[in-house]
Amino acid sequence: MGRRVSIAEAAQLLRSHDKILILCHRSPDGDTLGSGYGLLHTLQALGKTARVDCADVIAERYSYMFPQEVSDFEPEYVVAVDVADPKLLGANEELWGDKVDLCIDHHGSNRDYAANLLLEADSAAACEVLYLVAKELGVEITPLIADCFYTGIATDTGCFRYSNTSVRTHRIAAELMELGCHFQKINQLMFETKSRSQLAVEAEAMATLEYHYSDRCAMITLTRDMVELNGASDDETEGLAALPRQIEGVWIGVTIKQMKDRTGYKFSLRSTEEADASAIAAKLGGGGHARAAGCSVKGDLLFARQAVLTAIAEHMGWEEEKVD
Amino acid sequence: MGRRVSIAEAAQLLRSHDKILILCHRSPDGDTLGSGYGLLHTLQALGKTARVDCADVIAERYSYMFPQEVSDFEPEYVVAVDVADPKLLGANEELWGDKVDLCIDHHGSNRDYAANLLLEADSAAACEVLYLVAKELGVEITPLIADCFYTGIATDTGCFRYSNTSVRTHRIAAELMELGCHFQKINQLMFETKSRSQLAVEAEAMATLEYHYSDRCAMITLTRDMVELNGASDDETEGLAALPRQIEGVWIGVTIKQMKDRTGYKFSLRSTEEADASAIAAKLGGGGHARAAGCSVKGDLLFARQAVLTAIAEHMGWEEEKVD
């Protein structure tokens, strides 16, 4: 159990240390990178030596956040940003997992592994918290720093669309725009650019769309061949899980994804209020939340499609449909 | 030429009249409807008789904005909201086009057809202006009124993604959330719901995706059969124009759309800074802006595809590719 610290205390800890290593989580996203690089530039503005480290490769589209060379030094203070669990440090866990001096985070599930923890679980993004820390440190928030924090806020809220968006989120976005953040360029990079492989996989998966139960259920299938022959990464297929449920009139959306070892299929279930996705998943040994749940079966695709249709019929009290 | 009025003057005009008819533009979208119904509920809170009228059918997804019955009366004052040109009143133009007492708008291209014009061309949405008018009128802004204004702001900015989003846009969104707007429900309805026909058309169009000129050009084709056999409306295919250019590495995105009478094809061209869409369109007798332009040709699809590829090659100085 670490010490819980306030924004002012976190700022004081940073002010009184130097040679600061900032750790991001593995599979780095806009929020951990925006937090890390926003803090880096803030500390450098205070004249400190600092660097960001991440166990995994950072996608090219984030490169506007780190225009400078990386400095090499022996760290004297270690800060983790947007990292709820030391496991999420990936390859950095062994080296630094039990040596984090300060963690700044917004996940209610934070494992409290750092010596000091600044946690604001009602923040939409860790970048909201880091922005408040940067303001507390009194440095001039440059357009580059504003770009970093805007990136994390925009990506973690789906550009202000998700329910985690708060009144404060919009107010901070307004301030970051006044500080000169390049919100238009960032929104275009984050929300209006798709890779060829992502597009190809999405198109192939959407072509498998099928409706059942008087169109209350929509289902798409993603095979390993679709992913691998298109050269897509597994992240690039994550958006597909939400798609079938978004269709007008659909109560239960199912995305069937073949397992990597091709021995069976995973189901992502999404539902409106009319159905309980977790109850359906439970019938196949899975679980989750009422609106989003998951489960899996071993076997071929025909078996998998029938298994989920049967579970849905049982849960809803509908007459079972047979797949062809 | 009408009189230019301020927000305070517009509020005073509304305060001093009753039996107010509010006109929205044809093909009604979230901004004209949010403006119209937000103003309606504001005027009703002042004890006034008012109603909203629109020449075209309003899509079901906007129905949360008008929970009450429509009152019938002979209008004594006519207000047009988000209507830049009397032509955009559609079937209402003949009856009311030259009788608009007050127009509240945000289009720089407003034709100045009303007796009084409140125009804020730097507002992201007409709803931003209407919100300021409602505040000026001093009524309590209920969650229902806030829902109306939030809808227009969110839809006209692509949920705070487009370049028209300003510091004030975010500040107003924050205020509307404080006033109790149901932003989560609205975002879901506006941005996370697709009709079956829309999805089917998009999938078929995306299946035609072809790359040219070392993948710097991406092109999709939409035939009348795809639209009509899927029972889609023409609005539902509008989003497709932006898609090819969003692909990583693509400089020129082309969406080819068959004309309704099937005698030829229209091109929507989108480009990054590396190409000038309007210069390409000009080669085929069209025009537009540097990043977004359009043109058309008569003839069959093979001819159309070749025509645009030739225009691109000429503009870019590339060796021409032949379609198969």
Short mmCIF file of N, CA, C and O in Angstrom, two decimals, chain A residues 48-163:
data_model
loop_
_atom_site.label_atom_id
_atom_site.label_comp_id
_atom_site.label_asym_id
_atom_site.label_seq_id
_atom_site.Cartn_x
_atom_site.Cartn_y
_atom_site.Cartn_z
N LYS A 48 14.88 19.81 -15.64
CA LYS A 48 15.23 18.48 -15.16
C LYS A 48 15.62 17.54 -16.30
O LYS A 48 15.22 17.74 -17.45
N THR A 49 16.37 16.52 -15.94
CA THR A 49 16.71 15.44 -16.85
C THR A 49 15.62 14.37 -16.71
O THR A 49 15.30 13.97 -15.59
N ALA A 50 15.08 13.93 -17.82
CA ALA A 50 14.02 12.92 -17.75
C ALA A 50 13.96 12.18 -19.08
O ALA A 50 14.47 12.65 -20.10
N ARG A 51 13.37 10.98 -19.05
CA ARG A 51 13.07 10.29 -20.30
C ARG A 51 11.85 9.40 -20.12
O ARG A 51 11.49 9.04 -18.98
N VAL A 52 11.23 9.06 -21.24
CA VAL A 52 10.06 8.18 -21.24
C VAL A 52 10.51 6.81 -21.69
O VAL A 52 11.32 6.69 -22.61
N ASP A 53 9.99 5.77 -21.06
CA ASP A 53 10.29 4.42 -21.53
C ASP A 53 9.00 3.60 -21.61
O ASP A 53 8.10 3.74 -20.77
N CYS A 54 8.94 2.78 -22.64
CA CYS A 54 7.78 1.91 -22.85
C CYS A 54 8.31 0.58 -23.36
O CYS A 54 9.20 0.56 -24.22
N ALA A 55 7.76 -0.52 -22.85
CA ALA A 55 8.27 -1.84 -23.22
C ALA A 55 7.97 -2.19 -24.68
O ALA A 55 8.71 -2.96 -25.29
N ASP A 56 6.91 -1.62 -25.22
CA ASP A 56 6.52 -1.98 -26.59
C ASP A 56 6.80 -0.85 -27.58
O ASP A 56 6.98 0.31 -27.18
N VAL A 57 6.79 -1.21 -28.84
CA VAL A 57 7.03 -0.24 -29.91
C VAL A 57 5.88 0.78 -29.96
O VAL A 57 4.72 0.42 -29.80
N ILE A 58 6.24 2.04 -30.16
CA ILE A 58 5.24 3.11 -30.23
C ILE A 58 4.87 3.34 -31.69
O ILE A 58 5.74 3.51 -32.55
N ALA A 59 3.58 3.34 -31.96
CA ALA A 59 3.12 3.52 -33.35
C ALA A 59 3.54 4.89 -33.87
O ALA A 59 3.56 5.88 -33.14
N GLU A 60 3.87 4.91 -35.16
CA GLU A 60 4.37 6.11 -35.85
C GLU A 60 3.43 7.31 -35.67
O GLU A 60 3.89 8.45 -35.59
N ARG A 61 2.12 7.07 -35.59
CA ARG A 61 1.19 8.20 -35.56
C ARG A 61 1.31 9.06 -34.31
O ARG A 61 0.79 10.17 -34.25
N TYR A 62 2.02 8.55 -33.28
CA TYR A 62 2.21 9.34 -32.07
C TYR A 62 3.51 10.15 -32.08
O TYR A 62 3.83 10.82 -31.10
N SER A 63 4.27 10.08 -33.19
CA SER A 63 5.63 10.62 -33.16
C SER A 63 5.69 12.13 -32.96
O SER A 63 6.74 12.65 -32.56
N TYR A 64 4.58 12.85 -33.20
CA TYR A 64 4.61 14.31 -32.98
C TYR A 64 4.81 14.66 -31.51
O TYR A 64 5.14 15.80 -31.19
N MET A 65 4.65 13.69 -30.63
CA MET A 65 4.81 13.99 -29.20
C MET A 65 6.26 13.99 -28.75
O MET A 65 6.56 14.50 -27.67
N PHE A 66 7.15 13.41 -29.54
CA PHE A 66 8.55 13.34 -29.08
C PHE A 66 9.52 13.80 -30.16
O PHE A 66 10.25 13.01 -30.73
N PRO A 67 9.55 15.11 -30.41
CA PRO A 67 10.43 15.63 -31.46
C PRO A 67 11.92 15.58 -31.08
O PRO A 67 12.77 15.63 -31.95
N GLN A 68 12.21 15.46 -29.77
CA GLN A 68 13.62 15.56 -29.36
C GLN A 68 14.30 14.21 -29.20
O GLN A 68 13.66 13.18 -29.14
N GLU A 69 15.61 14.26 -29.06
CA GLU A 69 16.42 13.07 -28.79
C GLU A 69 16.14 12.58 -27.37
O GLU A 69 15.84 13.36 -26.47
N VAL A 70 16.32 11.30 -27.17
CA VAL A 70 16.16 10.72 -25.84
C VAL A 70 17.48 10.88 -25.07
O VAL A 70 18.55 10.62 -25.61
N SER A 71 17.39 11.31 -23.81
CA SER A 71 18.62 11.43 -23.00
C SER A 71 18.82 10.15 -22.20
O SER A 71 17.86 9.53 -21.75
N ASP A 72 20.07 9.77 -22.03
CA ASP A 72 20.39 8.53 -21.34
C ASP A 72 21.00 8.88 -19.98
O ASP A 72 21.92 9.69 -19.91
N PHE A 73 20.50 8.27 -18.92
CA PHE A 73 21.01 8.57 -17.56
C PHE A 73 20.54 7.47 -16.62
O PHE A 73 19.62 6.71 -16.94
N GLU A 74 21.17 7.39 -15.47
CA GLU A 74 20.76 6.43 -14.44
C GLU A 74 19.61 7.05 -13.63
O GLU A 74 19.80 8.07 -12.97
N PRO A 75 18.42 6.48 -13.68
CA PRO A 75 17.27 7.12 -13.02
C PRO A 75 17.42 7.18 -11.49
O PRO A 75 17.90 6.23 -10.87
N GLU A 76 16.98 8.30 -10.93
CA GLU A 76 16.94 8.45 -9.47
C GLU A 76 15.51 8.49 -8.95
O GLU A 76 15.29 8.41 -7.74
N TYR A 77 14.56 8.65 -9.85
CA TYR A 77 13.15 8.70 -9.44
C TYR A 77 12.32 8.11 -10.57
O TYR A 77 12.57 8.41 -11.74
N VAL A 78 11.37 7.24 -10.22
CA VAL A 78 10.61 6.53 -11.24
C VAL A 78 9.11 6.85 -11.12
O VAL A 78 8.52 6.69 -10.04
N VAL A 79 8.54 7.30 -12.21
CA VAL A 79 7.12 7.67 -12.24
C VAL A 79 6.41 6.81 -13.29
O VAL A 79 6.88 6.69 -14.42
N ALA A 80 5.30 6.20 -12.91
CA ALA A 80 4.49 5.44 -13.88
C ALA A 80 3.21 6.23 -14.17
O ALA A 80 2.58 6.73 -13.24
N VAL A 81 2.85 6.34 -15.44
CA VAL A 81 1.66 7.12 -15.80
C VAL A 81 0.64 6.24 -16.53
O VAL A 81 0.98 5.54 -17.48
N ASP A 82 -0.61 6.27 -16.04
CA ASP A 82 -1.70 5.51 -16.66
C ASP A 82 -1.44 4.00 -16.56
O ASP A 82 -1.95 3.24 -17.38
N VAL A 83 -0.67 3.58 -15.55
CA VAL A 83 -0.32 2.16 -15.40
C VAL A 83 -0.99 1.64 -14.13
O VAL A 83 -0.55 1.90 -13.02
N ALA A 84 -2.09 0.86 -14.31
CA ALA A 84 -2.90 0.44 -13.17
C ALA A 84 -2.27 -0.73 -12.40
O ALA A 84 -2.59 -0.95 -11.24
N ASP A 85 -1.37 -1.45 -13.05
CA ASP A 85 -0.85 -2.69 -12.47
C ASP A 85 0.59 -2.84 -12.97
O ASP A 85 0.85 -2.61 -14.16
N PRO A 86 1.54 -3.23 -12.11
CA PRO A 86 2.92 -3.35 -12.58
C PRO A 86 3.07 -4.33 -13.75
O PRO A 86 3.97 -4.19 -14.57
N LYS A 87 2.15 -5.30 -13.83
CA LYS A 87 2.18 -6.24 -14.97
C LYS A 87 2.08 -5.52 -16.31
O LYS A 87 2.58 -6.00 -17.33
N LEU A 88 1.39 -4.39 -16.29
CA LEU A 88 1.18 -3.64 -17.53
C LEU A 88 2.44 -2.91 -17.99
O LEU A 88 2.46 -2.28 -19.04
N LEU A 89 3.51 -3.00 -17.19
CA LEU A 89 4.79 -2.44 -17.63
C LEU A 89 5.45 -3.35 -18.66
O LEU A 89 6.45 -2.97 -19.28
N GLY A 90 4.92 -4.55 -18.81
CA GLY A 90 5.48 -5.48 -19.79
C GLY A 90 6.91 -5.83 -19.44
O GLY A 90 7.21 -6.16 -18.28
N ALA A 91 7.80 -5.73 -20.42
CA ALA A 91 9.20 -6.09 -20.19
C ALA A 91 9.87 -5.19 -19.16
O ALA A 91 10.94 -5.52 -18.63
N ASN A 92 9.29 -4.05 -18.85
CA ASN A 92 9.86 -3.16 -17.82
C ASN A 92 9.47 -3.58 -16.41
O ASN A 92 9.96 -2.99 -15.44
N GLU A 93 8.57 -4.57 -16.29
CA GLU A 93 8.10 -4.92 -14.95
C GLU A 93 9.23 -5.46 -14.08
O GLU A 93 9.38 -5.05 -12.92
N GLU A 94 10.01 -6.37 -14.65
CA GLU A 94 11.06 -7.00 -13.85
C GLU A 94 12.04 -5.96 -13.30
O GLU A 94 12.43 -6.01 -12.14
N LEU A 95 12.41 -5.02 -14.16
CA LEU A 95 13.39 -4.01 -13.77
C LEU A 95 12.83 -2.97 -12.81
O LEU A 95 13.48 -2.55 -11.85
N TRP A 96 11.60 -2.52 -13.06
CA TRP A 96 11.07 -1.34 -12.35
C TRP A 96 9.78 -1.58 -11.57
O TRP A 96 9.36 -0.71 -10.82
N GLY A 97 9.15 -2.75 -11.76
CA GLY A 97 7.82 -2.98 -11.19
C GLY A 97 7.72 -2.68 -9.69
O GLY A 97 6.71 -2.15 -9.23
N ASP A 98 8.76 -3.01 -8.92
CA ASP A 98 8.68 -2.76 -7.47
C ASP A 98 9.49 -1.53 -7.05
O ASP A 98 9.80 -1.35 -5.88
N LYS A 99 9.84 -0.70 -8.03
CA LYS A 99 10.64 0.50 -7.72
C LYS A 99 9.97 1.78 -8.18
O LYS A 99 10.64 2.80 -8.40
N VAL A 100 8.65 1.74 -8.35
CA VAL A 100 7.96 2.95 -8.82
C VAL A 100 7.74 3.88 -7.63
O VAL A 100 7.09 3.52 -6.65
N ASP A 101 8.31 5.09 -7.72
CA ASP A 101 8.20 6.06 -6.63
C ASP A 101 6.86 6.77 -6.63
O ASP A 101 6.33 7.12 -5.58
N LEU A 102 6.34 7.01 -7.83
CA LEU A 102 5.09 7.77 -7.93
C LEU A 102 4.30 7.23 -9.12
O LEU A 102 4.85 7.07 -10.21
N CYS A 103 3.03 6.94 -8.87
CA CYS A 103 2.15 6.52 -9.97
C CYS A 103 1.04 7.56 -10.10
O CYS A 103 0.42 7.95 -9.10
N ILE A 104 0.81 8.02 -11.32
CA ILE A 104 -0.29 8.96 -11.58
C ILE A 104 -1.26 8.26 -12.53
O ILE A 104 -0.88 7.86 -13.63
N ASP A 105 -2.51 8.10 -12.08
CA ASP A 105 -3.42 7.21 -12.80
C ASP A 105 -4.88 7.66 -12.65
O ASP A 105 -5.20 8.48 -11.79
N HIS A 106 -5.73 7.05 -13.47
CA HIS A 106 -7.18 7.33 -13.40
C HIS A 106 -7.99 6.03 -13.39
O HIS A 106 -9.22 6.10 -13.58
N HIS A 107 -7.36 4.88 -13.19
CA HIS A 107 -8.09 3.62 -13.15
C HIS A 107 -8.50 3.28 -11.72
O HIS A 107 -7.63 3.11 -10.86
N GLY A 108 -9.80 3.12 -11.52
CA GLY A 108 -10.30 2.73 -10.20
C GLY A 108 -9.69 1.41 -9.74
O GLY A 108 -9.58 1.14 -8.55
N SER A 109 -9.29 0.60 -10.71
CA SER A 109 -8.72 -0.72 -10.42
C SER A 109 -7.22 -0.67 -10.10
O SER A 109 -6.58 -1.71 -10.00
N ASN A 110 -6.64 0.52 -9.93
CA ASN A 110 -5.18 0.62 -9.68
C ASN A 110 -4.76 -0.27 -8.52
O ASN A 110 -5.40 -0.27 -7.45
N ARG A 111 -3.67 -1.04 -8.72
CA ARG A 111 -3.24 -2.03 -7.73
C ARG A 111 -2.45 -1.44 -6.58
O ARG A 111 -1.99 -2.17 -5.71
N ASP A 112 -2.28 -0.14 -6.57
CA ASP A 112 -1.62 0.53 -5.44
C ASP A 112 -0.23 -0.06 -5.19
O ASP A 112 0.12 -0.41 -4.07
N TYR A 113 0.55 -0.14 -6.24
CA TYR A 113 1.87 -0.78 -6.17
C TYR A 113 3.01 0.21 -6.00
O TYR A 113 4.14 -0.20 -5.76
N ALA A 114 2.72 1.51 -6.13
CA ALA A 114 3.79 2.51 -6.08
C ALA A 114 3.93 3.10 -4.69
O ALA A 114 2.98 3.05 -3.89
N ALA A 115 5.09 3.66 -4.39
CA ALA A 115 5.32 4.28 -3.07
C ALA A 115 4.35 5.43 -2.83
O ALA A 115 3.86 5.64 -1.72
N ASN A 116 4.06 6.17 -3.88
CA ASN A 116 3.10 7.26 -3.81
C ASN A 116 2.12 7.13 -4.97
O ASN A 116 2.54 6.84 -6.09
N LEU A 117 0.84 7.35 -4.69
CA LEU A 117 -0.18 7.18 -5.72
C LEU A 117 -1.07 8.41 -5.80
O LEU A 117 -1.72 8.79 -4.82
N LEU A 118 -1.08 9.03 -6.98
CA LEU A 118 -2.06 10.08 -7.26
C LEU A 118 -3.11 9.45 -8.16
O LEU A 118 -2.85 9.16 -9.33
N LEU A 119 -4.30 9.20 -7.61
CA LEU A 119 -5.34 8.50 -8.35
C LEU A 119 -6.60 9.35 -8.40
O LEU A 119 -7.14 9.73 -7.36
N GLU A 120 -7.06 9.64 -9.60
CA GLU A 120 -8.35 10.34 -9.77
C GLU A 120 -9.23 9.46 -10.64
O GLU A 120 -9.20 9.55 -11.88
N ALA A 121 -9.99 8.59 -10.01
CA ALA A 121 -10.73 7.58 -10.76
C ALA A 121 -11.88 8.17 -11.57
O ALA A 121 -12.41 7.51 -12.46
N ASP A 122 -12.29 9.40 -11.28
CA ASP A 122 -13.38 9.98 -12.08
C ASP A 122 -12.86 10.82 -13.25
O ASP A 122 -13.65 11.48 -13.93
N SER A 123 -11.57 10.77 -13.50
CA SER A 123 -11.02 11.46 -14.67
C SER A 123 -11.21 10.59 -15.90
O SER A 123 -10.97 9.38 -15.85
N ALA A 124 -11.57 11.21 -17.01
CA ALA A 124 -11.75 10.46 -18.25
C ALA A 124 -10.43 9.88 -18.74
O ALA A 124 -10.40 8.82 -19.36
N ALA A 125 -9.34 10.57 -18.45
CA ALA A 125 -8.03 10.16 -18.94
C ALA A 125 -6.97 10.51 -17.91
O ALA A 125 -7.13 11.46 -17.14
N ALA A 126 -5.88 9.75 -17.90
CA ALA A 126 -4.74 10.11 -17.04
C ALA A 126 -4.23 11.49 -17.43
O ALA A 126 -3.76 12.25 -16.58
N CYS A 127 -4.35 11.84 -18.70
CA CYS A 127 -3.89 13.16 -19.16
C CYS A 127 -4.63 14.31 -18.49
O CYS A 127 -4.06 15.39 -18.35
N GLU A 128 -5.88 14.10 -18.07
CA GLU A 128 -6.56 15.15 -17.31
C GLU A 128 -5.81 15.43 -16.01
O GLU A 128 -5.62 16.57 -15.62
N VAL A 129 -5.38 14.35 -15.34
CA VAL A 129 -4.68 14.48 -14.06
C VAL A 129 -3.29 15.10 -14.29
O VAL A 129 -2.88 16.01 -13.57
N LEU A 130 -2.60 14.61 -15.32
CA LEU A 130 -1.26 15.13 -15.61
C LEU A 130 -1.30 16.61 -15.96
O LEU A 130 -0.40 17.37 -15.62
N TYR A 131 -2.36 17.02 -16.65
CA TYR A 131 -2.50 18.44 -16.99
C TYR A 131 -2.61 19.28 -15.72
O TYR A 131 -1.97 20.34 -15.59
N LEU A 132 -3.37 18.79 -14.75
CA LEU A 132 -3.52 19.52 -13.49
C LEU A 132 -2.19 19.57 -12.73
O LEU A 132 -1.85 20.57 -12.12
N VAL A 133 -1.41 18.47 -12.83
CA VAL A 133 -0.08 18.44 -12.20
C VAL A 133 0.84 19.46 -12.87
O VAL A 133 1.55 20.23 -12.21
N ALA A 134 0.78 19.51 -14.20
CA ALA A 134 1.63 20.46 -14.94
C ALA A 134 1.27 21.90 -14.59
O ALA A 134 2.16 22.74 -14.41
N LYS A 135 -0.03 22.17 -14.47
CA LYS A 135 -0.45 23.52 -14.07
C LYS A 135 0.09 23.85 -12.67
O LYS A 135 0.58 24.95 -12.41
N GLU A 136 0.00 22.86 -11.78
CA GLU A 136 0.47 23.04 -10.39
C GLU A 136 1.97 23.31 -10.36
O GLU A 136 2.47 24.07 -9.51
N LEU A 137 2.71 22.71 -11.30
CA LEU A 137 4.16 22.92 -11.35
C LEU A 137 4.51 24.30 -11.89
O LEU A 137 5.68 24.73 -11.82
N GLY A 138 3.53 25.00 -12.42
CA GLY A 138 3.73 26.40 -12.80
C GLY A 138 4.55 26.63 -14.05
O GLY A 138 4.96 27.76 -14.31
N VAL A 139 4.81 25.59 -14.84
CA VAL A 139 5.56 25.81 -16.08
C VAL A 139 4.61 26.37 -17.15
O VAL A 139 3.39 26.23 -17.05
N GLU A 140 5.20 26.97 -18.15
CA GLU A 140 4.41 27.42 -19.29
C GLU A 140 3.99 26.18 -20.09
O GLU A 140 4.86 25.40 -20.51
N ILE A 141 2.70 26.01 -20.28
CA ILE A 141 2.23 24.84 -21.04
C ILE A 141 2.30 25.21 -22.52
O ILE A 141 1.48 25.97 -23.03
N THR A 142 3.31 24.67 -23.18
CA THR A 142 3.56 24.98 -24.59
C THR A 142 2.55 24.24 -25.47
O THR A 142 1.90 23.28 -25.02
N PRO A 143 2.43 24.62 -26.75
CA PRO A 143 1.56 23.86 -27.66
C PRO A 143 1.94 22.37 -27.71
O PRO A 143 1.06 21.51 -27.79
N LEU A 144 3.23 22.05 -27.61
CA LEU A 144 3.64 20.63 -27.62
C LEU A 144 3.09 19.89 -26.40
O LEU A 144 2.56 18.78 -26.53
N ILE A 145 3.21 20.49 -25.24
CA ILE A 145 2.67 19.85 -24.02
C ILE A 145 1.14 19.73 -24.15
O ILE A 145 0.56 18.68 -23.83
N ALA A 146 0.51 20.78 -24.64
CA ALA A 146 -0.95 20.74 -24.83
C ALA A 146 -1.34 19.64 -25.81
O ALA A 146 -2.35 18.95 -25.61
N ASP A 147 -0.55 19.45 -26.87
CA ASP A 147 -0.81 18.37 -27.83
C ASP A 147 -0.80 17.00 -27.13
O ASP A 147 -1.64 16.15 -27.41
N CYS A 148 0.18 16.80 -26.26
CA CYS A 148 0.29 15.52 -25.56
C CYS A 148 -0.97 15.27 -24.72
O CYS A 148 -1.58 14.20 -24.80
N PHE A 149 -1.34 16.25 -23.90
CA PHE A 149 -2.49 16.04 -23.02
C PHE A 149 -3.79 15.93 -23.81
O PHE A 149 -4.66 15.11 -23.48
N TYR A 150 -3.93 16.73 -24.87
CA TYR A 150 -5.15 16.63 -25.69
C TYR A 150 -5.27 15.23 -26.29
O TYR A 150 -6.36 14.65 -26.34
N THR A 151 -4.15 14.69 -26.73
CA THR A 151 -4.16 13.35 -27.34
C THR A 151 -4.75 12.31 -26.40
O THR A 151 -5.61 11.52 -26.80
N GLY A 152 -4.30 12.31 -25.17
CA GLY A 152 -4.80 11.32 -24.21
C GLY A 152 -6.27 11.50 -23.91
O GLY A 152 -7.03 10.52 -23.82
N ILE A 153 -6.68 12.74 -23.78
CA ILE A 153 -8.09 13.02 -23.47
C ILE A 153 -8.98 12.64 -24.65
O ILE A 153 -10.00 11.98 -24.48
N ALA A 154 -8.56 13.01 -25.86
CA ALA A 154 -9.38 12.70 -27.04
C ALA A 154 -9.45 11.19 -27.27
O ALA A 154 -10.53 10.65 -27.53
N THR A 155 -8.34 10.49 -27.15
CA THR A 155 -8.37 9.06 -27.46
C THR A 155 -9.12 8.27 -26.39
O THR A 155 -9.87 7.36 -26.71
N ASP A 156 -8.95 8.62 -25.10
CA ASP A 156 -9.65 7.84 -24.07
C ASP A 156 -11.15 8.11 -24.02
O ASP A 156 -11.89 7.33 -23.41
N THR A 157 -11.61 9.18 -24.63
CA THR A 157 -13.05 9.47 -24.62
C THR A 157 -13.69 9.20 -25.99
O THR A 157 -14.87 9.53 -26.18
N GLY A 158 -12.94 8.61 -26.94
CA GLY A 158 -13.48 8.45 -28.29
C GLY A 158 -13.86 9.80 -28.87
O GLY A 158 -14.92 9.96 -29.47
N CYS A 159 -13.00 10.79 -28.64
CA CYS A 159 -13.26 12.19 -29.03
C CYS A 159 -14.57 12.70 -28.40
O CYS A 159 -15.46 13.15 -29.10
N PHE A 160 -14.63 12.60 -27.06
CA PHE A 160 -15.72 13.20 -26.28
C PHE A 160 -17.07 12.51 -26.50
O PHE A 160 -18.11 13.11 -26.28
N ARG A 161 -17.02 11.25 -26.94
CA ARG A 161 -18.24 10.52 -27.23
C ARG A 161 -18.66 9.60 -26.10
O ARG A 161 -19.84 9.37 -25.88
N TYR A 162 -17.69 9.02 -25.40
CA TYR A 162 -18.01 7.99 -24.41
C TYR A 162 -18.54 8.62 -23.12
O TYR A 162 -18.34 9.80 -22.84
N SER A 163 -19.14 7.75 -22.29
CA SER A 163 -19.79 8.23 -21.07
C SER A 163 -18.80 8.72 -20.02
O SER A 163 -19.19 9.38 -19.07
#
